[in-house]
Coordinates of C-alpha atoms in Angstrom, one line a residue:
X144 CA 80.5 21.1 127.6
X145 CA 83.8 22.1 129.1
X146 CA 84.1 24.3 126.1
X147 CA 80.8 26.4 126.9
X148 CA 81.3 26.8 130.0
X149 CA 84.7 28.7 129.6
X150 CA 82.6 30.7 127.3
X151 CA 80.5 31.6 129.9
X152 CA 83.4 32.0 132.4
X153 CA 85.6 34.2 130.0
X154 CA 82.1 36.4 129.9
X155 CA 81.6 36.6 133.2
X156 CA 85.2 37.7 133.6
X157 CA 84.7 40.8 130.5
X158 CA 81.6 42.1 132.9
X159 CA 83.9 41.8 135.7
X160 CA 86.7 43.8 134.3
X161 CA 84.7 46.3 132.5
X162 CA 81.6 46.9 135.3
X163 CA 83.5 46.8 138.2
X164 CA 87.3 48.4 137.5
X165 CA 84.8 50.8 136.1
X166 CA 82.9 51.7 139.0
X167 CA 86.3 52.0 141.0
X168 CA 86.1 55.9 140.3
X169 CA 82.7 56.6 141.8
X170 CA 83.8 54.3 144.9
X171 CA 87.1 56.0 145.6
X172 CA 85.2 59.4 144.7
X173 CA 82.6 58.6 147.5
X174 CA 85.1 57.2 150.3
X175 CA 87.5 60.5 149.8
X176 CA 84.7 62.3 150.2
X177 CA 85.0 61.1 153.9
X178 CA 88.4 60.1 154.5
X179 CA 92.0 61.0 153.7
X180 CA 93.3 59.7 150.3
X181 CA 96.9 58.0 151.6
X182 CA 94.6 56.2 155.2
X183 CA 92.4 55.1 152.4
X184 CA 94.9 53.9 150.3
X185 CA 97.0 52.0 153.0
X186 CA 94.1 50.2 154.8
X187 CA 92.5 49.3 151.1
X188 CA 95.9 47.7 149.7
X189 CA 97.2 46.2 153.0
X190 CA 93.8 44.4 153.6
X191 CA 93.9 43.1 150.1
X192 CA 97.3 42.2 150.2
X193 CA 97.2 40.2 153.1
X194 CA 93.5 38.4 151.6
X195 CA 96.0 37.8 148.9
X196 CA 99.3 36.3 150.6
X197 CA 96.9 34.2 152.9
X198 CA 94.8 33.1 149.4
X199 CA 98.3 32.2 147.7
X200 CA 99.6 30.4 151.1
X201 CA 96.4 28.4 150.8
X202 CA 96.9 27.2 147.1
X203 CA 100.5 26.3 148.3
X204 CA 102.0 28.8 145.9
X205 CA 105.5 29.8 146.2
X206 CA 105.7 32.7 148.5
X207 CA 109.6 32.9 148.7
X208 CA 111.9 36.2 147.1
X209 CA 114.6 37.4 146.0
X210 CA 116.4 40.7 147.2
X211 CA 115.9 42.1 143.8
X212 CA 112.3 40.6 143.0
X213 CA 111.6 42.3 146.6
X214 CA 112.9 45.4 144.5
X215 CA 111.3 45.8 142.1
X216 CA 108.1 44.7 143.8
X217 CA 108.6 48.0 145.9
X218 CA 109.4 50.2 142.4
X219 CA 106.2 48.7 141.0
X220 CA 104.3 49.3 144.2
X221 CA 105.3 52.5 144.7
X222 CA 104.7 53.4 140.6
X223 CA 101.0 51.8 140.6
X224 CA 99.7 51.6 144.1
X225 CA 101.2 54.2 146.1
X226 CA 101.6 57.4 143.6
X227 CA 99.4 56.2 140.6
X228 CA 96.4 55.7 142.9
X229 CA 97.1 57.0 146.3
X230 CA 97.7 60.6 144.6
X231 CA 95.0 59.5 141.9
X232 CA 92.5 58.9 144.7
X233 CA 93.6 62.6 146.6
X234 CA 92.8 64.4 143.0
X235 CA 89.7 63.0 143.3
X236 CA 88.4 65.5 145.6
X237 CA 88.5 68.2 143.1
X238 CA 87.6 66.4 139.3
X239 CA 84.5 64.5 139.0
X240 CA 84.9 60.8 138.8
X241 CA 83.9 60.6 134.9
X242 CA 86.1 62.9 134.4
X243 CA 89.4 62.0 136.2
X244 CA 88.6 58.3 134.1
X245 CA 88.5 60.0 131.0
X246 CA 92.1 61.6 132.0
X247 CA 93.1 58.2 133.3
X248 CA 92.2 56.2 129.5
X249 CA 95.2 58.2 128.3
X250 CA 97.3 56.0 129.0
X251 CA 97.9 54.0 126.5
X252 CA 98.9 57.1 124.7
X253 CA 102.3 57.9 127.7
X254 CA 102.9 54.0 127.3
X255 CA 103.6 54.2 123.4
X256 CA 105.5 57.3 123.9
X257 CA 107.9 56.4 126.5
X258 CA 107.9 53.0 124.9
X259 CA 109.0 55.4 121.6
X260 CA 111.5 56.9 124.4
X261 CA 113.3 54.1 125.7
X262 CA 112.9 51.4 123.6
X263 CA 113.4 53.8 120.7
X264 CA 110.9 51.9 118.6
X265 CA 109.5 54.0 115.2
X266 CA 105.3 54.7 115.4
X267 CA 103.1 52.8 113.1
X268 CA 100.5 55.3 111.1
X269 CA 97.7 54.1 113.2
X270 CA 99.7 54.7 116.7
X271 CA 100.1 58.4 115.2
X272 CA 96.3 58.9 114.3
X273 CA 95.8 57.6 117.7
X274 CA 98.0 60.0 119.6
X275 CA 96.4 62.7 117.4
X276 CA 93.2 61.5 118.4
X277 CA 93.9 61.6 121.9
X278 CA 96.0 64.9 122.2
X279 CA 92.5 66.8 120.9
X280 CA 90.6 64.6 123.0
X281 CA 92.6 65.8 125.9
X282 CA 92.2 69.5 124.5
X283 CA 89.1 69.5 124.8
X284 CA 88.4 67.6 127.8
X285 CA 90.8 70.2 129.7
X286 CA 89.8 73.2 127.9
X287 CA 86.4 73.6 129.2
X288 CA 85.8 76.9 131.5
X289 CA 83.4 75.2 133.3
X290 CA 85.7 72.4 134.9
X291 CA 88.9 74.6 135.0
X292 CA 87.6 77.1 136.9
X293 CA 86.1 75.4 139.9
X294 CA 88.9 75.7 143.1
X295 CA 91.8 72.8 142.7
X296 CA 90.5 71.4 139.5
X297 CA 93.3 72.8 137.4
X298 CA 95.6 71.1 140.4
X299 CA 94.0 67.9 140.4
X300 CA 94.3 67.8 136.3
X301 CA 97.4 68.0 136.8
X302 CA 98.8 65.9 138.9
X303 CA 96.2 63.0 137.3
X304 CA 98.3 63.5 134.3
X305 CA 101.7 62.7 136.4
X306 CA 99.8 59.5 138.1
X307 CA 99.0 58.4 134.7
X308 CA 102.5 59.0 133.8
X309 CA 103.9 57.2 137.0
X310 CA 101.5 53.9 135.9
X311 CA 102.9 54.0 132.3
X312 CA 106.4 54.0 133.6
X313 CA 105.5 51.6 135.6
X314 CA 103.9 49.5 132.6
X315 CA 107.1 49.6 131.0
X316 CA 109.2 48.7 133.9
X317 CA 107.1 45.6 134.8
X318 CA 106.8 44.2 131.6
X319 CA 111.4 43.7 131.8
X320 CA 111.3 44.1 136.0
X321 CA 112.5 40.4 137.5
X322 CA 109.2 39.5 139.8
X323 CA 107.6 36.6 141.2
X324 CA 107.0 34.6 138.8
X325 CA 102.9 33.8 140.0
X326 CA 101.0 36.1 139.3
X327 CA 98.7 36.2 143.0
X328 CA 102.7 36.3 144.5
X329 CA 104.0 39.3 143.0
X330 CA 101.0 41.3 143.5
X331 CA 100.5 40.3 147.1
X332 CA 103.8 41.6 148.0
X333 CA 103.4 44.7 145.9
X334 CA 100.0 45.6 147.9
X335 CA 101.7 45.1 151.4
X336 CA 104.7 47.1 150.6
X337 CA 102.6 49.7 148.7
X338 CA 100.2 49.8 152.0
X339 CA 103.1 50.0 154.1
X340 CA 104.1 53.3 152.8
X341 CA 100.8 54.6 152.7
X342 CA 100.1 54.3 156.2
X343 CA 103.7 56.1 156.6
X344 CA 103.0 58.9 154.0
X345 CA 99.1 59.4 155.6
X346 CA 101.6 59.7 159.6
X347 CA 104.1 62.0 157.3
X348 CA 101.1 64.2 156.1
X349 CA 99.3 64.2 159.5
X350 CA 95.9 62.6 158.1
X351 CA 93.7 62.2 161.0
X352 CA 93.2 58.4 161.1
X353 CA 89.5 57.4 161.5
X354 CA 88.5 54.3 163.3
X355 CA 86.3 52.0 160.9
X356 CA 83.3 51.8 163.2
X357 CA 82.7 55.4 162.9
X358 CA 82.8 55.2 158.8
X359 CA 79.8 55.7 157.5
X360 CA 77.8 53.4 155.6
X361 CA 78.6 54.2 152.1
X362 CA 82.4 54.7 153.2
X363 CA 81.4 50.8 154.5
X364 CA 80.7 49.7 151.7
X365 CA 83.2 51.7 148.7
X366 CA 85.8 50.2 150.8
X367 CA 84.4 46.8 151.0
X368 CA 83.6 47.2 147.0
X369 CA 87.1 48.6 146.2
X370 CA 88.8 45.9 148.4
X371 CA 86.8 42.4 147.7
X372 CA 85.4 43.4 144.2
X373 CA 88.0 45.9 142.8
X374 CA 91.3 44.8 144.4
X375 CA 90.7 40.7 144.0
X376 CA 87.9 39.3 142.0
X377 CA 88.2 42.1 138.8
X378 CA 91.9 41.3 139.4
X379 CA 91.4 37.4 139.2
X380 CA 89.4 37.8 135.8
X381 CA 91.8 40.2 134.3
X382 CA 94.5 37.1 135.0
X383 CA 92.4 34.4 133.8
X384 CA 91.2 36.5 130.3
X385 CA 95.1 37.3 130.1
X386 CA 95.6 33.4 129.6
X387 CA 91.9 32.8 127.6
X388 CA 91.7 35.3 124.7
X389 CA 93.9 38.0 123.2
X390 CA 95.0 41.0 124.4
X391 CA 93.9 42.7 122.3
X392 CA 90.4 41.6 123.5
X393 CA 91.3 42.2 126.9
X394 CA 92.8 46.3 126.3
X395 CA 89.0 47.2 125.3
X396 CA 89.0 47.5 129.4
X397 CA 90.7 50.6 128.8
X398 CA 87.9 52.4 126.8
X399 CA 84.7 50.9 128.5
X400 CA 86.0 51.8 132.4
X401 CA 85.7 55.6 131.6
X402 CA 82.1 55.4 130.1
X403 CA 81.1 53.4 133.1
X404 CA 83.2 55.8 135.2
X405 CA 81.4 58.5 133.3
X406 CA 77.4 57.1 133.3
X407 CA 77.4 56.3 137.2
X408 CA 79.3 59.7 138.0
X409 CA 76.5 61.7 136.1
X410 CA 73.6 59.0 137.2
X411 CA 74.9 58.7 141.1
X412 CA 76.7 61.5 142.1
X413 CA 74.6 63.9 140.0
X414 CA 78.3 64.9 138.2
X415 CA 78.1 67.2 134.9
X416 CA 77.5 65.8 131.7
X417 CA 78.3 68.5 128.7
X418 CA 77.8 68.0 125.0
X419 CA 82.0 68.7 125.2
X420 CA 82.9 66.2 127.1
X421 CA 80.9 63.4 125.6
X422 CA 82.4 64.6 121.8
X423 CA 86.1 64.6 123.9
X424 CA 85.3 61.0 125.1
X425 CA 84.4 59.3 121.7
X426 CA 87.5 61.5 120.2
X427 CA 89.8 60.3 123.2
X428 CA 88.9 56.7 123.1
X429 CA 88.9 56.6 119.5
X430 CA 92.6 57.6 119.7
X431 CA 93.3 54.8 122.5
X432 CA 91.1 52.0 120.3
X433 CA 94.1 52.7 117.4
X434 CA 96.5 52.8 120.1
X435 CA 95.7 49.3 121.8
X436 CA 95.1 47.5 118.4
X437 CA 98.9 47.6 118.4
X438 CA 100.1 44.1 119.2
X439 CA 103.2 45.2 121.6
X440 CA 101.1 48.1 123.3
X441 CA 98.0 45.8 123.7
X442 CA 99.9 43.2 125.8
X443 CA 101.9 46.5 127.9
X444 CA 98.9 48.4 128.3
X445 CA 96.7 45.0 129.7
X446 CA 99.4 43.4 132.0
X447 CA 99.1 47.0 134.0
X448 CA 96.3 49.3 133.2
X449 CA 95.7 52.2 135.5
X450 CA 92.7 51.2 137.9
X451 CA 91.9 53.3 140.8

């Protein structure tokens, strides 16, 4: 009995991670719509954070830290929550949301390469066909004159591939950085400090600060979504399937998010769906299915993944 239902818990959890991280994109695509991309940012990961700390404070965990812990929780902020998505959610104003998650599953591909960087490490065959895979994928994704040429798309492309880049340097810096040891801890602390400096970065850009009660009511509720739903519960299952199944298992997140993120775009916000970049997708995500079967990558790539 106790047996089924973790089977029913562990599936739960998969719907969790793969419905809900993957209809992040269409809820930070709506709410920046509205509101400034840092004020967004700040209020969504201090709110969480402090639901966290006060969560963790109730289940008596540990909330004590070291100088350098407190370090590195303000490298990793600042890697995933502060420049991977607060700068992820501001190129969202000019690339669909689809899109920009399609761009986003490459990462897998910038983990194995600065993983081939730093930790010198020589490619398997498969990791190769995958980066093949995913370099054309990414061709043709990027190549098409009818996304390029709209104003600031060819901006926000860009600087979605240098968030991606910030998250899989962050990956790798996690996965040897000294942090809280509980899990709920370390990324508590790494959602205040990263809303801390989002709320100084939206005063440093002058982003007109909007009061809450004159949000609209799908800014209302993305927030809510991207804050309860996004931020904590997906969280929480991606933890608990980290301890269940594989890794492995678990990495498939990062090829089912962008086809979500790509269906609700084109089904909710009306967003383009070519014949391009649904061959681009299956090319792309082929490339990161060979990348994440790798044992090493899978576990980087799953303790961080890049979700907006």
């Amino acid at each position: 009995m106790k047996f089924q239902r973790s089977q029913s818990l562990i599936i739960i959890a998969f719907i969790f991670i793969y419905v809900i991280w993957g209809s992040t994109y269409l809820f930070n695509k709506i709410v920046v719509t509205e509101l400034p991309p840092f004020f967004i940012g700040a209020i969504r990961f201090f709110t969480a954070g402090i639901l966290i700390m006060t969560i963790a404070k109730f289940l008596k965990l540990k909330l004590g830290i070291t100088k350098k812990q407190f370090l590195n929780c303000f490298i990793a902020g600042f890697l995933f929550l502060v420049y991977g998505n607060g700068v992820f959610v501001w190129a969202l104003k000019y690339v669909d949301s689809g899109f920009a998650a399609l761009l986003a599953s490459t990462q897998p591909l910038f983990v194995l390469l600065l993983m081939r960087l730093v930790d010198r490490k020589p490619m398997q065959k498969k990791s190769i066909l995958g980066v093949l895979l995913g370099l054309l994928g990414m061709y043709l994704l990027v190549s098409q004159q009818d996304i390029t040429s709209s104003e600031g798309s060819v901006l926000g492309i860009f600087m979605i591939f240098t968030c991606v880049l910030s998250w899989s340097y962050g990956s790798v810096f996690v996965s040897k950085a000294d942090l809280p040891q509980n899990f709920v801890v370390s990324t508590g602390y790494q959602m205040l400090i990263a809303g801390s400096m989002l709320l100084l970065g939206s005063f440093i850009f002058n982003e007109v600060w909007v009061s809450p009660l004159n949000w609209s009511l799908e800014a209302k509720g993305s927030m809510l979504f991207l804050i309860l739903f996004g931020g904590i519960i997906a969280f929480t299952s991606f933890n608990y399937l980290l301890k269940m199944v594989s890794t492995e298992k678990v990495a498939t997140s990062a090829y089912v998010n962008p086809i979500i993120a790509m269906l609700l775009g084109w089904y909710v916000l009306d967003e383009s769906l070519t014949l391009q970049s649904i061959i681009a997708s299956v090319i792309l995500l082929s490339g990161v299915y060979f990348i994440t079967t790798r044992k090493r990558i899978a576990k980087v790539t799953a303790d961080e993944s890049v979700k907006p």
